[in-house]
C-alpha positions as MATLAB code, in Angstrom:
seq = 'XXXXXXXXXXXXXXXXXXXXXXXXXXXXXXXXXXXXXXXXXXXXXXXXXXXXXXXXXXXXXXXXXXXXXXXXXXXXXXXXXXXXXXXXXXXXXXXXXXXXXXXXXXXXXXXXXXXXXXXXXXXXXXXXXXXXXXXXXXXXXXXXXXXXXXXXXXXXXXXXXXXXXXXXXXXXXXXXXXXXXXXXXXXXXXXXXXXXXXXXXXXXXXXXXXXXXXXXXXXXXXXXXXXXXXXXXXXXXXXXXXXXXXXXXXXXXXXXXXXXXXXXXXXXXXXXXXXXXXXXXXXXXXXXXXXXXXXXXXXXXXXXXXX';
ca = [
     -11.066  -23.076   18.433;
     -11.665  -25.089   15.252;
     -14.635  -22.834   14.508;
     -12.390  -19.794   14.907;
      -9.388  -20.910   12.829;
     -10.796  -21.779    9.422;
      -9.896  -21.300    5.777;
     -12.121  -18.225    5.685;
      -9.958  -16.665    8.396;
      -6.868  -17.068    6.210;
      -8.787  -15.833    3.158;
      -9.770  -12.741    5.150;
      -6.137  -12.303    6.189;
      -5.028  -12.246    2.558;
      -7.810   -9.875    1.489;
      -7.189   -7.475    4.383;
      -3.432   -7.454    3.810;
      -3.664   -6.214    0.195;
      -4.382   -2.541    1.082;
      -1.200   -2.626    3.189;
       0.951   -4.619    0.754;
       0.440   -2.250   -2.195;
       1.538    0.972   -0.427;
       4.363   -0.971    1.254;
       5.721   -1.872   -2.186;
       5.468    1.766   -3.241;
       7.244    3.007   -0.141;
       9.954    0.384   -0.545;
      10.679    1.410   -4.145;
      10.791    5.053   -3.113;
      13.088    4.618   -0.140;
      15.397    2.125   -1.845;
      15.982    4.897   -4.398;
      16.968    7.265   -1.581;
      13.792    9.317   -1.028;
      11.868    9.250    2.248;
       8.141    8.821    1.725;
       5.862    9.053    4.746;
       3.080   10.352    2.502;
       1.661    6.919    1.655;
      -1.481    7.571    3.698;
      -2.310   10.699    1.717;
      -1.574    8.923   -1.566;
      -3.893    6.093   -0.551;
      -6.681    8.540    0.253;
      -6.153   10.228   -3.097;
      -6.362    6.877   -4.869;
      -9.473    5.845   -2.924;
     -11.195    9.116   -3.811;
      -9.979    9.125   -7.413;
     -11.234    5.596   -7.975;
     -14.714    6.454   -6.704;
     -14.852    9.801   -8.536;
     -13.850    8.364  -11.915;
     -16.099    5.347  -11.448;
     -19.006    7.685  -10.661;
     -18.333   10.095  -13.540;
     -17.735    7.435  -16.208;
     -19.911    4.605  -14.917;
     -16.995    2.251  -15.570;
     -15.131    0.886  -12.522;
     -12.123   -0.094  -14.644;
     -11.774    3.557  -15.672;
     -12.156    4.304  -11.977;
      -9.166    2.085  -11.293;
      -7.205    3.880  -14.032;
      -8.291    7.199  -12.524;
      -6.990    6.104   -9.140;
      -3.620    5.270  -10.678;
      -3.551    8.679  -12.365;
      -4.310   10.344   -9.036;
      -1.472    8.410   -7.437;
       0.915    9.353  -10.239;
      -0.041   13.005   -9.699;
       0.586   12.776   -5.948;
       3.854   10.897   -6.469;
       4.930   13.350   -9.154;
       4.192   16.274   -6.834;
       6.334   14.720   -4.105;
       9.068   14.004   -6.665;
       9.102   17.640   -7.779;
       9.364   18.846   -4.179;
      11.921   16.319   -2.951;
      13.932   15.400   -6.059;
      13.769   18.285   -8.520;
      13.642   21.120   -5.968;
      15.620   19.157   -3.348;
      13.251   20.173   -0.570;
      12.994   18.476    2.799;
      11.616   15.023    2.069;
       9.847   14.554    5.396;
       8.086   17.909    5.143;
       7.163   17.255    1.511;
       5.626   13.850    2.204;
       3.858   15.187    5.302;
       2.309   17.811    3.031;
       1.053   15.006    0.783;
      -0.684   13.447    3.790;
      -2.328   16.740    4.715;
      -3.392   17.445    1.135;
      -4.744   13.922    0.697;
      -6.832   14.074    3.873;
      -8.057   17.641    3.461;
      -8.650   17.824   -0.278;
     -10.561   14.549   -0.564;
     -12.852   15.497    2.331;
     -13.453   18.922    0.767;
     -14.246   17.539   -2.703;
     -16.952   15.115   -1.536;
     -19.596   17.834   -0.894;
     -18.526   19.678   -4.069;
     -19.147   16.657   -6.316;
     -21.979   14.888   -4.481;
     -23.461   17.644   -2.333;
     -23.131   15.636    0.883;
     -20.523   15.458    3.621;
     -18.412   12.508    4.672;
     -19.533    9.511    2.615;
     -20.258    9.313   -1.111;
     -23.176    7.411   -2.653;
     -22.518    3.937   -4.014;
     -20.656    3.766   -7.321;
     -19.936    0.911   -9.759;
     -17.252   -1.292   -8.216;
     -14.650   -3.425   -9.961;
     -16.161   -6.876  -10.585;
     -14.344   -9.615   -8.724;
     -15.694  -12.958   -9.921;
     -13.949  -15.929   -8.276;
     -11.163  -17.609  -10.184;
     -12.436  -20.441  -12.393;
     -11.269  -24.036  -12.097;
      -9.412  -23.616   -8.803;
     -11.932  -24.962   -6.307;
     -10.913  -28.579   -6.958;
      -7.189  -28.039   -6.444;
      -5.775  -30.054   -3.530;
      -5.163  -28.223   -0.248;
      -5.332  -24.635   -1.598;
      -8.410  -25.015   -3.804;
     -11.016  -23.957   -1.205;
      -8.845  -20.979   -0.271;
      -8.243  -19.787   -3.840;
     -11.942  -20.215   -4.640;
     -12.580  -16.983   -2.726;
     -10.065  -15.011   -4.797;
     -10.428  -12.940   -7.949;
      -8.061  -11.876  -10.686;
      -7.581   -8.515   -8.938;
      -6.316  -10.295   -5.813;
      -3.908  -12.441   -7.807;
      -2.557   -9.360   -9.620;
      -2.033   -7.605   -6.289;
       0.015  -10.500   -4.929;
       1.782  -10.856   -8.269;
       3.058   -7.305   -7.853;
       5.010   -8.495   -4.810;
       7.000  -10.902   -6.963;
       7.309   -8.324   -9.749;
       8.765   -5.654   -7.450;
      11.185   -8.182   -5.913;
      12.276   -9.359   -9.367;
      12.777   -5.824  -10.675;
      14.733   -4.760   -7.589;
      16.940   -7.826   -7.244;
      17.211   -9.348  -10.720;
      17.304   -6.480  -13.219;
      19.713   -3.705  -14.182;
      16.952   -1.203  -13.487;
      16.673   -2.452   -9.911;
      20.446   -2.365   -9.485;
      20.520    1.267  -10.603;
      17.668    2.135   -8.259;
      19.369    0.489   -5.279;
      22.649    2.190   -6.164;
      20.943    5.586   -6.025;
      19.730    4.803   -2.528;
      23.060    3.540   -1.235;
      25.329    6.212   -2.732;
      23.918    8.767   -5.137;
      27.369   10.246   -5.768;
      28.851    6.864   -6.731;
      25.813    6.090   -8.897;
      26.195    9.422  -10.678;
      29.902    8.748  -11.240;
      28.916    5.407  -12.814;
      26.732    7.226  -15.320;
      23.331    6.709  -13.685;
      20.870    9.587  -13.931;
      20.071    9.774  -10.222;
      17.421   12.462  -10.575;
      15.542   10.521  -13.247;
      15.676    7.219  -11.340;
      14.455    8.816   -8.129;
      11.705   10.755   -9.909;
      10.358    7.563  -11.484;
      10.572    5.630   -8.194;
       8.687    8.315   -6.243;
       5.997    8.533   -8.923;
       5.581    4.753   -8.942;
       5.246    4.785   -5.171;
       2.254    7.082   -5.596;
       0.677    4.757   -8.155;
       1.045    1.673   -5.934;
      -0.214    3.484   -2.829;
      -3.203    4.794   -4.802;
      -3.990    1.244   -5.943;
      -4.106    0.246   -2.282;
      -6.627    3.011   -1.616;
      -8.686    2.093   -4.692;
      -8.746   -1.544   -3.554;
     -10.587   -0.338   -0.464;
     -13.004    2.018   -2.216;
     -13.989    0.314   -5.491;
     -12.926   -3.316   -5.037;
     -13.789   -4.122   -1.415;
     -16.423   -1.374   -1.058;
     -18.310    0.836   -3.515;
     -17.904    4.262   -1.931;
     -15.462    6.763   -0.478;
     -15.492    7.858    3.128;
     -13.310   10.545    4.670;
     -10.194    8.997    6.258;
     -11.326    5.540    5.151;
      -7.765    4.227    4.940;
      -7.584    4.380    8.751;
      -3.808    4.585    8.959;
      -3.000    1.720    6.589;
      -0.388    3.897    4.888;
       1.454    4.149    8.193;
       1.109    0.389    8.720;
       2.753   -0.022    5.312;
       5.655    2.155    6.488;
       5.954    0.086    9.661;
       6.008   -3.127    7.619;
       8.713   -1.727    5.352;
      10.899   -0.756    8.316;
      10.206   -3.976   10.218;
      11.128   -5.885    7.043;
      14.373   -3.898    6.847;
      13.551   -2.535    3.373;
      13.382   -6.025    1.841;
      10.378   -7.210   -0.137;
      10.000  -10.707    1.350;
      10.162   -9.878    5.059;
       8.032   -6.745    4.611;
       5.427   -8.815    2.751;
       5.264  -11.272    5.667;
       4.775   -8.381    8.095;
       1.862   -7.125    5.959;
       0.329  -10.599    6.177;
       0.719  -10.374    9.946;
      -1.197   -7.095   10.008;
      -3.861   -8.667    7.792;
      -4.134  -11.605   10.173;
      -4.540   -9.235   13.132;
      -7.361   -7.456   11.266;
      -9.017  -10.769   10.390;
      -8.777  -11.994   13.989;
     -10.278   -8.716   15.232;
     -13.236   -9.050   12.864;
     -13.842  -12.692   13.694;
     -13.442  -12.135   17.436;
     -16.483   -9.852   17.359;
     -18.569  -12.906   16.478;
     -17.087  -15.206   19.108;
     -16.817  -12.895   22.112;
     -18.470   -9.851   23.619;
     -15.983   -9.616   26.480;
     -13.466   -7.428   24.666;
     -14.311   -3.917   23.400;
     -14.547   -3.832   19.616;
     -12.430   -0.672   19.426;
      -9.626   -2.498   21.231;
      -9.816   -5.363   18.743;
      -9.622   -3.009   15.761;
      -6.576   -1.330   17.316;
      -4.700   -4.652   17.368;
      -2.719   -4.148   14.087;
      -1.597   -0.697   15.206;
      -0.576   -1.954   18.633;
       1.467   -4.694   16.971;
       3.117   -2.125   14.690;
       3.986    0.095   17.650;
       5.452   -2.791   19.636;
       7.456   -3.994   16.653;
       8.912   -0.584   15.886;
       9.700    0.120   19.533;
      11.426   -3.206   20.184;
      12.526   -5.463   17.352;
      13.604   -2.869   14.791;
      15.461   -0.416   16.988;
      18.684   -1.137   15.087;
      17.137   -1.168   11.623;
      18.831    1.116    9.144;
      17.636    1.948    5.676;
      19.630    2.652    2.526;
      22.693    4.771    3.281;
      21.584    7.803    1.250;
      17.871    7.750    2.051;
      16.650   11.230    2.907;
      19.685   12.964    1.415;
      18.973   15.309   -1.525;
      21.288   14.700   -4.465;
      23.328   17.589   -5.796;
      25.640   16.942   -8.717;
      29.115   18.232   -7.994;
];
């Protein structure tokens, strides 16, 4: 057991949770503003593809990361136009984002690279370990495996919480999700706030996809996100649309992934496919049992029409 539970297991948990944490933050911002977003999976795929494509075309992985964010802003902006500006059905609009993300990225791979499925290797974002942390007591050996990109990703958790709960901007955003009519009467531009929140959700989800494709790996593969966008939605709901609890749920999913990977080394008795399904089984059980009474912001999913 001591060989199984090690610092590297917890390091793997933190690394594997990042591609779920980032889209979770995006979905939380979007839904706290009053717009349903189940399109995180498609936005992640768009970000994963955009990161690889821009890294390949420019030879610069940092421009690839910027390209991924641009792709996410485009996907989020498209959803914002459909659901906020045109007041279309938000579930249908975000489902369309998922379909576009899965279909378009798979179709563009053979157009750009001339092969199906998986792209060639591209320059990936360098992730040198943090300097001067290995000698810190207790957490030093754990932080020694982390890079600046990882710290920024976890820093975004605090930033989103601080913006939502400690700033006027966050108060306006939450007001739009609880009662758009009351927010409008108080002088808040509901359409503008929601448009920005939906667009930002696309950027954060795309960063989660890019973390997979040009930080962890150096390529894009069709459907490489493997449902992490839906895990992010489950974490958001299980956390009752609050940053802290949802973040802990994401860590739980990361731990399940890390255990599944490590269990392959320690046992051959369990099928590997069953081990990899563990995070999704946990999400299904959680949603079917513990969060049956969970309710989101009062006006989530309701298009706003000024009287």
